[in-house]
PDB file of C-alpha atoms in Angstrom:
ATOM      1  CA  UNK A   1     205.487   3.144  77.990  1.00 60.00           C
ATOM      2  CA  UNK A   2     204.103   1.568  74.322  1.00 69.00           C
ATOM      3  CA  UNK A   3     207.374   2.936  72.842  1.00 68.00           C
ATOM      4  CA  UNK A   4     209.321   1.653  75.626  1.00 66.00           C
ATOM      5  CA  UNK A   5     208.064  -2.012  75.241  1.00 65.00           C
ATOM      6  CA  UNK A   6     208.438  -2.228  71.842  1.00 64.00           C
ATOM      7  CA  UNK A   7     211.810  -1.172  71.925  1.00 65.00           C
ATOM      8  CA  UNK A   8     212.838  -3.280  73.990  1.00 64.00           C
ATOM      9  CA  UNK A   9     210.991  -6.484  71.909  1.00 66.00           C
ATOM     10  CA  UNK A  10     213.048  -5.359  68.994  1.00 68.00           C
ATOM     11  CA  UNK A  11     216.222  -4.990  71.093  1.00 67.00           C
ATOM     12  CA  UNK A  12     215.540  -8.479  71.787  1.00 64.00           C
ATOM     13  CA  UNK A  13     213.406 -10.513  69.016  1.00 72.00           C
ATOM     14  CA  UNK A  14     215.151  -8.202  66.097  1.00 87.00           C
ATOM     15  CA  UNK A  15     213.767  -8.242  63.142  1.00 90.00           C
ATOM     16  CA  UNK A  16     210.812 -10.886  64.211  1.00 85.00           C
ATOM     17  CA  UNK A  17     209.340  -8.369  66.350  1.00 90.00           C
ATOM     18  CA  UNK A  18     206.722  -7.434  64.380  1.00 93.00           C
ATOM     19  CA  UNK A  19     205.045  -8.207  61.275  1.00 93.00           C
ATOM     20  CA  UNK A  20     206.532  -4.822  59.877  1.00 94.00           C
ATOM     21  CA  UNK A  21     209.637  -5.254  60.125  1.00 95.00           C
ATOM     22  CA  UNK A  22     209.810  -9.154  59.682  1.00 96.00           C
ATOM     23  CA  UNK A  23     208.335  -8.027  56.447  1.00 96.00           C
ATOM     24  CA  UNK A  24     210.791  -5.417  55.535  1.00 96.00           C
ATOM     25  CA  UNK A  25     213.719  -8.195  56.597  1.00 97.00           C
ATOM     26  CA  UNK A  26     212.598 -10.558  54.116  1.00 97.00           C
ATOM     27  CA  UNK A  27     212.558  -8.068  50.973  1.00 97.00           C
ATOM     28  CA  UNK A  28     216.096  -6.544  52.335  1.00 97.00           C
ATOM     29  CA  UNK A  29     217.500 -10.040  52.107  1.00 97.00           C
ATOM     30  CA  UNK A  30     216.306 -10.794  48.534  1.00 97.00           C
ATOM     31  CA  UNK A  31     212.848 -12.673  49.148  1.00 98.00           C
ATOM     32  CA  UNK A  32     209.945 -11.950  46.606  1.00 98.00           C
ATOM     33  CA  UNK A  33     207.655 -10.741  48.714  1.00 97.00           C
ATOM     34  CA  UNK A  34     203.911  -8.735  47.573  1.00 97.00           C
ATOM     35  CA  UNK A  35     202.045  -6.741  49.320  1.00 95.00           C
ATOM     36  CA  UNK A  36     199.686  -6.536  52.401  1.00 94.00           C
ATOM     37  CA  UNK A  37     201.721  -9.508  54.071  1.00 96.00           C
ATOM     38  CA  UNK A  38     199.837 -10.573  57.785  1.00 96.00           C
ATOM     39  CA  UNK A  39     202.209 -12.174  60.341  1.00 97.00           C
ATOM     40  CA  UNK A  40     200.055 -12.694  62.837  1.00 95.00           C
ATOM     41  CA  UNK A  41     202.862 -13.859  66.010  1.00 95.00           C
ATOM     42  CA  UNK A  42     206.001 -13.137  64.205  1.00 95.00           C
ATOM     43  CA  UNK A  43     208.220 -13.849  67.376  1.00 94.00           C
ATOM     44  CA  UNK A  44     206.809 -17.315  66.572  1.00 94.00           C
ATOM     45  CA  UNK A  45     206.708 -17.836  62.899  1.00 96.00           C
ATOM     46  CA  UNK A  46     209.758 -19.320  60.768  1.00 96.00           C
ATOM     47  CA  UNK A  47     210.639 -18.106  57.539  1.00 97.00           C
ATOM     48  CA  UNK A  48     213.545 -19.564  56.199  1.00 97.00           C
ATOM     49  CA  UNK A  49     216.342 -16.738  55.288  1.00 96.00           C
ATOM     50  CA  UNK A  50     219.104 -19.574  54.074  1.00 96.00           C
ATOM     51  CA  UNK A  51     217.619 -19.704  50.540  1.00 97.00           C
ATOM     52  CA  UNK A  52     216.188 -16.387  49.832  1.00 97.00           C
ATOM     53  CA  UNK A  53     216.314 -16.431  46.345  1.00 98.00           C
ATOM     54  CA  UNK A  54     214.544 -19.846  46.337  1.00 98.00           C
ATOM     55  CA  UNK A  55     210.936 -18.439  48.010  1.00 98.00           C
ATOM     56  CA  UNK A  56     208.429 -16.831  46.369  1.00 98.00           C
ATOM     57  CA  UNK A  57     205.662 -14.808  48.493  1.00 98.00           C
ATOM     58  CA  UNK A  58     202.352 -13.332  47.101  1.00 98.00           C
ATOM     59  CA  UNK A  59     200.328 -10.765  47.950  1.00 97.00           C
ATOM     60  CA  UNK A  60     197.215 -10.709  50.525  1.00 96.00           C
ATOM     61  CA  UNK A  61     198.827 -13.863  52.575  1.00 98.00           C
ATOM     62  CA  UNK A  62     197.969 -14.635  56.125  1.00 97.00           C
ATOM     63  CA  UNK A  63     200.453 -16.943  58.123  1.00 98.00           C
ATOM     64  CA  UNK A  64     199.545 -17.303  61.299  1.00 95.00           C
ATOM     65  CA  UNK A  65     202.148 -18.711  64.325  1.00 87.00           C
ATOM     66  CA  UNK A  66     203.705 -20.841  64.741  1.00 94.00           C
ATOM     67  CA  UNK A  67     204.035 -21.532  60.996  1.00 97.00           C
ATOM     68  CA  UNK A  68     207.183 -22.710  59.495  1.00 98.00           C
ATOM     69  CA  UNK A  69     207.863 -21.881  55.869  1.00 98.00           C
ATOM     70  CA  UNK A  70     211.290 -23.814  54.524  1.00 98.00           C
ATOM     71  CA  UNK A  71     213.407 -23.623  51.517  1.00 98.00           C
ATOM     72  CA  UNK A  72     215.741 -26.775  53.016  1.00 97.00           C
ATOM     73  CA  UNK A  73     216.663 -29.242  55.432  1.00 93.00           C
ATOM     74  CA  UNK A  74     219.172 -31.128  57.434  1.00 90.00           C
ATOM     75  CA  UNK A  75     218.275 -34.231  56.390  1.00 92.00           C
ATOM     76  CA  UNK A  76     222.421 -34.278  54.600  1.00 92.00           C
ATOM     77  CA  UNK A  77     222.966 -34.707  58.932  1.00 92.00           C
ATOM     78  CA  UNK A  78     221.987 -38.201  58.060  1.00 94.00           C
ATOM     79  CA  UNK A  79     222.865 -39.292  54.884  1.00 93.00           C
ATOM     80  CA  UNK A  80     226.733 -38.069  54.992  1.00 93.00           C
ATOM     81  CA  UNK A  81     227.146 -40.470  58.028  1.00 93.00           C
ATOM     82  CA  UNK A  82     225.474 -43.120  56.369  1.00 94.00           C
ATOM     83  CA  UNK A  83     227.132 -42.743  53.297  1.00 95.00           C
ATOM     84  CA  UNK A  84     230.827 -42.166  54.917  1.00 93.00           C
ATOM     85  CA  UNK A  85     231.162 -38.580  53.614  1.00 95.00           C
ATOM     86  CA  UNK A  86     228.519 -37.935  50.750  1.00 95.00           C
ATOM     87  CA  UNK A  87     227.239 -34.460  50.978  1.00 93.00           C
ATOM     88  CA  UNK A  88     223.718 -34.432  49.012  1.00 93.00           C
ATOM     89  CA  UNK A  89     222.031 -30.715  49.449  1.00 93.00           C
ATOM     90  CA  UNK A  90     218.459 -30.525  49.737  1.00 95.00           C
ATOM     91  CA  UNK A  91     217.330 -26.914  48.727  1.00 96.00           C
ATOM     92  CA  UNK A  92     213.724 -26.482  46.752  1.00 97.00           C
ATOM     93  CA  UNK A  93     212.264 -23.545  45.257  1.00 98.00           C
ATOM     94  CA  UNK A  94     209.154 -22.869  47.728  1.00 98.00           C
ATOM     95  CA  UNK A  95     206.171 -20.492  45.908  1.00 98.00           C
ATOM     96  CA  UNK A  96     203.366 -20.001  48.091  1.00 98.00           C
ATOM     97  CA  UNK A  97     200.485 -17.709  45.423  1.00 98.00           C
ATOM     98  CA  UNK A  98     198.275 -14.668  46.429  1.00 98.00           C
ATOM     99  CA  UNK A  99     195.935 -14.459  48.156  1.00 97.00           C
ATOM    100  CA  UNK A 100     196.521 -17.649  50.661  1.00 98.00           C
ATOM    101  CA  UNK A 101     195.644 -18.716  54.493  1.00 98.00           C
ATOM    102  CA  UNK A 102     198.450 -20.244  56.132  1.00 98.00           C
ATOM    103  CA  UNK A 103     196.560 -22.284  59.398  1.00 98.00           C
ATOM    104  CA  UNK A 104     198.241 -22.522  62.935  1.00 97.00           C
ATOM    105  CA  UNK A 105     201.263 -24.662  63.410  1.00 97.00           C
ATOM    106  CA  UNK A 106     201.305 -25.551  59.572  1.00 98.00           C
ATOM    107  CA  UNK A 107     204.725 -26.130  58.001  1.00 98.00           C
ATOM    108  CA  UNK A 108     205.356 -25.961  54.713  1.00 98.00           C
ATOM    109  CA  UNK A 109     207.970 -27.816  53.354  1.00 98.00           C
ATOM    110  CA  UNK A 110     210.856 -27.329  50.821  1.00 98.00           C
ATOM    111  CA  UNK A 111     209.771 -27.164  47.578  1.00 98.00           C
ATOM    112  CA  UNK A 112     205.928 -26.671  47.759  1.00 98.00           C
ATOM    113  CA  UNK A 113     203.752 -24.907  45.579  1.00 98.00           C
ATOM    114  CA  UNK A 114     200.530 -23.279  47.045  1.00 98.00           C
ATOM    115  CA  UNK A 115     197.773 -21.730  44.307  1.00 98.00           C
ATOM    116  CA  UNK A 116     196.248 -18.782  44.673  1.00 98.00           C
ATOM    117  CA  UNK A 117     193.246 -18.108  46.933  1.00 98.00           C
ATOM    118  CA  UNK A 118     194.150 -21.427  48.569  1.00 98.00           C
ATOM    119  CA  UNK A 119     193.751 -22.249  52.468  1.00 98.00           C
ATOM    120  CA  UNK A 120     196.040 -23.763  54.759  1.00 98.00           C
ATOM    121  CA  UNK A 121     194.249 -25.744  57.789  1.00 98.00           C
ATOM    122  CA  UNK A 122     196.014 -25.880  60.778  1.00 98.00           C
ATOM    123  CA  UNK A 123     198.711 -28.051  61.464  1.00 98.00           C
ATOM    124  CA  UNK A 124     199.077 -28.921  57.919  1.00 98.00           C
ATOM    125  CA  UNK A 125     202.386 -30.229  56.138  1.00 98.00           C
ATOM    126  CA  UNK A 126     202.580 -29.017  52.726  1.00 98.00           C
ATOM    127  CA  UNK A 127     204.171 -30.401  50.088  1.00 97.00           C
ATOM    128  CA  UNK A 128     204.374 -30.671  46.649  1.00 97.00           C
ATOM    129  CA  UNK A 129     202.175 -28.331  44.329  1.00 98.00           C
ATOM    130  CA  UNK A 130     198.797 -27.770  45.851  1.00 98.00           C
ATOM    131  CA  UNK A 131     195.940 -26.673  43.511  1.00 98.00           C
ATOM    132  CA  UNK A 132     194.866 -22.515  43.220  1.00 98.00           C
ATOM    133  CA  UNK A 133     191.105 -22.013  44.375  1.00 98.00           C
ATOM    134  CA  UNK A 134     191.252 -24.996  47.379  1.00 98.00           C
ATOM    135  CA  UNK A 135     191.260 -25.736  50.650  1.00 98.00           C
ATOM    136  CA  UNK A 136     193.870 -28.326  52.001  1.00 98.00           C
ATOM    137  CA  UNK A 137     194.819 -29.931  55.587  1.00 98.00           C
ATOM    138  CA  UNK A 138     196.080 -32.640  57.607  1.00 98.00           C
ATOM    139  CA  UNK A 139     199.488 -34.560  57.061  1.00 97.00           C
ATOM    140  CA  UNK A 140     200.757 -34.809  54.504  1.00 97.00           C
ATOM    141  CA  UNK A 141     197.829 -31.791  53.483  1.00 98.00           C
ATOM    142  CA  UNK A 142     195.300 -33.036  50.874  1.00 98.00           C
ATOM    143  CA  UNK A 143     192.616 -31.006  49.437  1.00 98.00           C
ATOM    144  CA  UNK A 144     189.549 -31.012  51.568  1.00 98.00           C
ATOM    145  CA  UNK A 145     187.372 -29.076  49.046  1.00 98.00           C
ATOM    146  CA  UNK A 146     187.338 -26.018  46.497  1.00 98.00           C
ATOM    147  CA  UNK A 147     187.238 -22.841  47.285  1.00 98.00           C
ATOM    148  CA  UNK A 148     183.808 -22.671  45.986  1.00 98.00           C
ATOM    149  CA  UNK A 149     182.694 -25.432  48.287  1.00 98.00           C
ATOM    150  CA  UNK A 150     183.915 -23.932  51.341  1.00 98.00           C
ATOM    151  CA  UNK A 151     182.220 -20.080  50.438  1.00 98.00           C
ATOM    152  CA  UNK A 152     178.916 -22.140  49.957  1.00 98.00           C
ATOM    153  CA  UNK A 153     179.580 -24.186  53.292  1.00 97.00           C
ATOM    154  CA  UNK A 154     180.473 -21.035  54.965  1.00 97.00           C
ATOM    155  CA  UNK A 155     177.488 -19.358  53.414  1.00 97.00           C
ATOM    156  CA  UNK A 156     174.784 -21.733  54.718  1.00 97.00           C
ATOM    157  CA  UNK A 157     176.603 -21.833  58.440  1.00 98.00           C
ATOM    158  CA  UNK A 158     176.356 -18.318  59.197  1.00 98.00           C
ATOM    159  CA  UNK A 159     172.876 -17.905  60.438  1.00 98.00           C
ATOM    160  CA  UNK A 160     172.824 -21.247  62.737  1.00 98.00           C
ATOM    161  CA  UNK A 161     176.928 -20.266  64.059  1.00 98.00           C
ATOM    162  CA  UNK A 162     175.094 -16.455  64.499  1.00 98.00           C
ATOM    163  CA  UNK A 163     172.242 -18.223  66.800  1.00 98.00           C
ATOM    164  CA  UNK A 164     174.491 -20.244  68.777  1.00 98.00           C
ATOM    165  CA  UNK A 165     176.740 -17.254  69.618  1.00 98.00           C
ATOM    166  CA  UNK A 166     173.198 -15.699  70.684  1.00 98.00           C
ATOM    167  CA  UNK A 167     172.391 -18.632  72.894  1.00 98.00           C
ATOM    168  CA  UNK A 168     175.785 -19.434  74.560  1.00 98.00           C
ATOM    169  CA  UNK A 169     176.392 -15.492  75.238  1.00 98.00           C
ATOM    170  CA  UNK A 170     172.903 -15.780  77.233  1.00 98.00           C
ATOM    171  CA  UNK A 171     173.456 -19.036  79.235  1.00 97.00           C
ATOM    172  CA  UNK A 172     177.182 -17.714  80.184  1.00 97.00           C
ATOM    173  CA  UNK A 173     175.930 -14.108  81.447  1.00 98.00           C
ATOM    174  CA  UNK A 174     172.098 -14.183  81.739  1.00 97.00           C
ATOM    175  CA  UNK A 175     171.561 -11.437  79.218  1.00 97.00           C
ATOM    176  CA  UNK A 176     171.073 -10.691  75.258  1.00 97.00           C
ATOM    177  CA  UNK A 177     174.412 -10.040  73.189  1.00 97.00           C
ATOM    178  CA  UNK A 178     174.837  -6.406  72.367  1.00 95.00           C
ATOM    179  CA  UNK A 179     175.447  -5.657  68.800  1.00 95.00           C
ATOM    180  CA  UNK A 180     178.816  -5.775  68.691  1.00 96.00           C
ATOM    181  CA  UNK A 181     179.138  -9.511  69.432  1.00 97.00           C
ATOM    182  CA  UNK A 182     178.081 -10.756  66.277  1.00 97.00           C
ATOM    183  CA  UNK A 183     180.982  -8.382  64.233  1.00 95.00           C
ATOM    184  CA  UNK A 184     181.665 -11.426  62.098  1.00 95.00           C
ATOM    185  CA  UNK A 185     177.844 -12.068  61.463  1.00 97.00           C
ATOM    186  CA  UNK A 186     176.263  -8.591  61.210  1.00 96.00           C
ATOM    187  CA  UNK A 187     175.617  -8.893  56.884  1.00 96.00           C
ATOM    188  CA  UNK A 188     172.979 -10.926  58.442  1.00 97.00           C
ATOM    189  CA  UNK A 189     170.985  -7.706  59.627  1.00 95.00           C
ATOM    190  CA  UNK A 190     173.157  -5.045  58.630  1.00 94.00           C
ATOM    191  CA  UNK A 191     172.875  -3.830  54.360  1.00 92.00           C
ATOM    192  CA  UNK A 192     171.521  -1.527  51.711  1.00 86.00           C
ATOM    193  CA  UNK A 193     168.414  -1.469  52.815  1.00 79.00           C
ATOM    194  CA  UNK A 194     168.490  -0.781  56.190  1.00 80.00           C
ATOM    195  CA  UNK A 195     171.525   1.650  56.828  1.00 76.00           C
ATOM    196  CA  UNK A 196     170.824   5.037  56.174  1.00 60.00           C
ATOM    197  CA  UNK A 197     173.079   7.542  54.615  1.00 58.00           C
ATOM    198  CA  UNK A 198     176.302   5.321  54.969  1.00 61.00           C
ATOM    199  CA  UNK A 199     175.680   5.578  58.103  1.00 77.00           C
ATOM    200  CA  UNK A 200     177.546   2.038  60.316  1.00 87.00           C
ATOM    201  CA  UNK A 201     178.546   1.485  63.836  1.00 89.00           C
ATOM    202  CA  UNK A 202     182.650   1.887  63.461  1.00 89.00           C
ATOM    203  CA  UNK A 203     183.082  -1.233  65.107  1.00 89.00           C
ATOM    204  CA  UNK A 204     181.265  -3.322  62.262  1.00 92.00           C
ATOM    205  CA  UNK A 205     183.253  -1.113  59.652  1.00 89.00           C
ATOM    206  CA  UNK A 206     186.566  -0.922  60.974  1.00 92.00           C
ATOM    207  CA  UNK A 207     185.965  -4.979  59.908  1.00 92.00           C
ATOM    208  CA  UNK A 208     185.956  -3.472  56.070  1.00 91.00           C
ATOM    209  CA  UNK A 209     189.760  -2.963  56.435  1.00 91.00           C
ATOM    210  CA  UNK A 210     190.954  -6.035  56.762  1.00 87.00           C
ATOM    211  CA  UNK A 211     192.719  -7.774  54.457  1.00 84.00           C
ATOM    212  CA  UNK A 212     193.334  -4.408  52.618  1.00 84.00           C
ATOM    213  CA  UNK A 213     190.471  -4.277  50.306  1.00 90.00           C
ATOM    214  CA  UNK A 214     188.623  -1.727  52.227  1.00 92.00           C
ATOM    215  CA  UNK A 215     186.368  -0.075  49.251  1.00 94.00           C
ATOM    216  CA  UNK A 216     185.620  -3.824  47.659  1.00 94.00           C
ATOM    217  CA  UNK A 217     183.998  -4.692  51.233  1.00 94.00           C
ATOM    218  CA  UNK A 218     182.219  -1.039  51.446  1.00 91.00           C
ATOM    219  CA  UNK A 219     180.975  -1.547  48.200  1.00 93.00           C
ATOM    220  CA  UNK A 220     179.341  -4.912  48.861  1.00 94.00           C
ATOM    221  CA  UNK A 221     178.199  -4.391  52.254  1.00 93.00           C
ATOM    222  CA  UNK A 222     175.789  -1.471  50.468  1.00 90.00           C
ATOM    223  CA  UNK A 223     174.702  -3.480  47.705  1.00 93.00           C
ATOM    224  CA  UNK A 224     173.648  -6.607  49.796  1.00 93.00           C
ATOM    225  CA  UNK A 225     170.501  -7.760  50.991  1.00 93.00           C
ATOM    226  CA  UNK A 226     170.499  -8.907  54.669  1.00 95.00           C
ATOM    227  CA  UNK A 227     168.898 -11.764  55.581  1.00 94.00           C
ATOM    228  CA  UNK A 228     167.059  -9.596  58.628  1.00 95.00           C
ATOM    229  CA  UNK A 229     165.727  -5.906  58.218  1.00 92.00           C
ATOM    230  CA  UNK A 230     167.225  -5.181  61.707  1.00 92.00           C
ATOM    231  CA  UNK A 231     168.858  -6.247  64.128  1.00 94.00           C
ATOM    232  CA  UNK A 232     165.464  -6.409  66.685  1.00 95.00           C
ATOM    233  CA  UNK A 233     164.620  -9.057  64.060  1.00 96.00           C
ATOM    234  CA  UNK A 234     167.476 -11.106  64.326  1.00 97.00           C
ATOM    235  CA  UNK A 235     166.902 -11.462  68.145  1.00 98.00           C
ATOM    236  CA  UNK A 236     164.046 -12.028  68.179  1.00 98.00           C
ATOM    237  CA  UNK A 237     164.773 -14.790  65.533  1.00 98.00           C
ATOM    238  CA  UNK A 238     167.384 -16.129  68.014  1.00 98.00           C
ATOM    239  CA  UNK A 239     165.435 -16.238  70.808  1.00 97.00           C
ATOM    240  CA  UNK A 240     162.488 -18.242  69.316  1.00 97.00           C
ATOM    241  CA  UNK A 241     165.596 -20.713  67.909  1.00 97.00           C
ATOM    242  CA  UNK A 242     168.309 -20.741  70.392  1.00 90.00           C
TER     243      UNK A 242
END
């Protein structure tokens, strides 16, 4: 039945039915494209093919739909009535770096430059060059913060957001979260000193491989010191502070 469906979405999206082969399209058409690309609703994401040679794509980027990334517009639609029969083109190199978050809905617009390690809020509209190591959003996007500032604002957040998970989850069912709820929060009572012999529920690990830098996540998740020596602690932390 699986290989029935997605036949049948590529019969009909083509090459936007998956991230795979959106991927694949863009490289066969002559886009510079890296490595371990995430589309996250390709049937909804617009990547301009009119211009190939004009965009640039790193490596490790996340777009996520619907995201439009250009390399033109129509704007000539206007101007050669207005002007009685001027053409004027409008076609920008785009470059968007490695290692970059592309928000919901953003668009980024012909001839913007994104850094690397930058994100993307949602909605955004991008243009001109946009600073490496930075978070931007709105419109038009501005910088918000450095990359630096956001880790450390993410950093201090994670306990409290870990808490109110705990306390919602019990007023919407009537009973404690199991582990597995907190799979974006378990460093806090998860680490090298209380995990034995590698030893890590596949549902917390199977988090290690996103992104594709599997053995840089392993590696840190065993060297780091969680804030809890077990997860008993941490609910019991939660309950006296939800």
């Amino acid at each position: 039945m699986n290989i029935i469906k997605k036949t049948i979405r590529r019969l009909v999206l083509g090459y936007r039915a998956d991230q795979d082969s959106y991927v694949r399209y863009l490289k066969k058409i002559g886009v510079k494209i890296g490595e371990n690309i995430e589309i996250f609703t390709p049937a909804n994401t617009f990547i301009d093919n009119t211009n190939p040679h004009l965009l640039t794509i790193g490596s490790n980027v996340s777009i996520t739909g619907p995201s439009s990334i250009l390399t033109h517009d129509y704007s000539v639609c206007v101007t050669k009535k207005y002007t009685l029969g001027e053409i004027l083109g409008c076609q920008k190199k785009t470059v968007i770096g490695d290692n970059v978050f592309i928000g919901w809905g953003a668009c980024i617009l012909p001839g913007a430059v994104i850094g690397n390690n930058t994100i993307i809020g949602a909605y955004s509209v991008v243009c001109g060059v946009l600073e490496s190591d930075s978070v931007y959003a709105g419109n038009p996007a501005k910088k918000i913060c450095s990359l630096n500032e956001y880790y450390a604002k993410r950093k201090s957040k994670q306990l409290s957001e870990a808490v109110t998970i705990y306390s919602e989850y019990m007023k919407r069912y009537n009973r404690e979260p199991h582990m597995e709820i907190f799979h974006e929060y378990f460093y806090l009572f998860m680490g090298k000193k209380n995990v034995l012999n590698n030893s890590i529920p596949s549902f917390f690990e199977n988090k290690f491989y996103d992104h594709g830098n599997y053995d840089e996540t392993k590696s840190f998740f065993y060297a780091h010191d969680p804030y809890f020596d077990s997860f008993e602690q941490f609910l019991e932390y939660a309950r006296k502070n939800a």
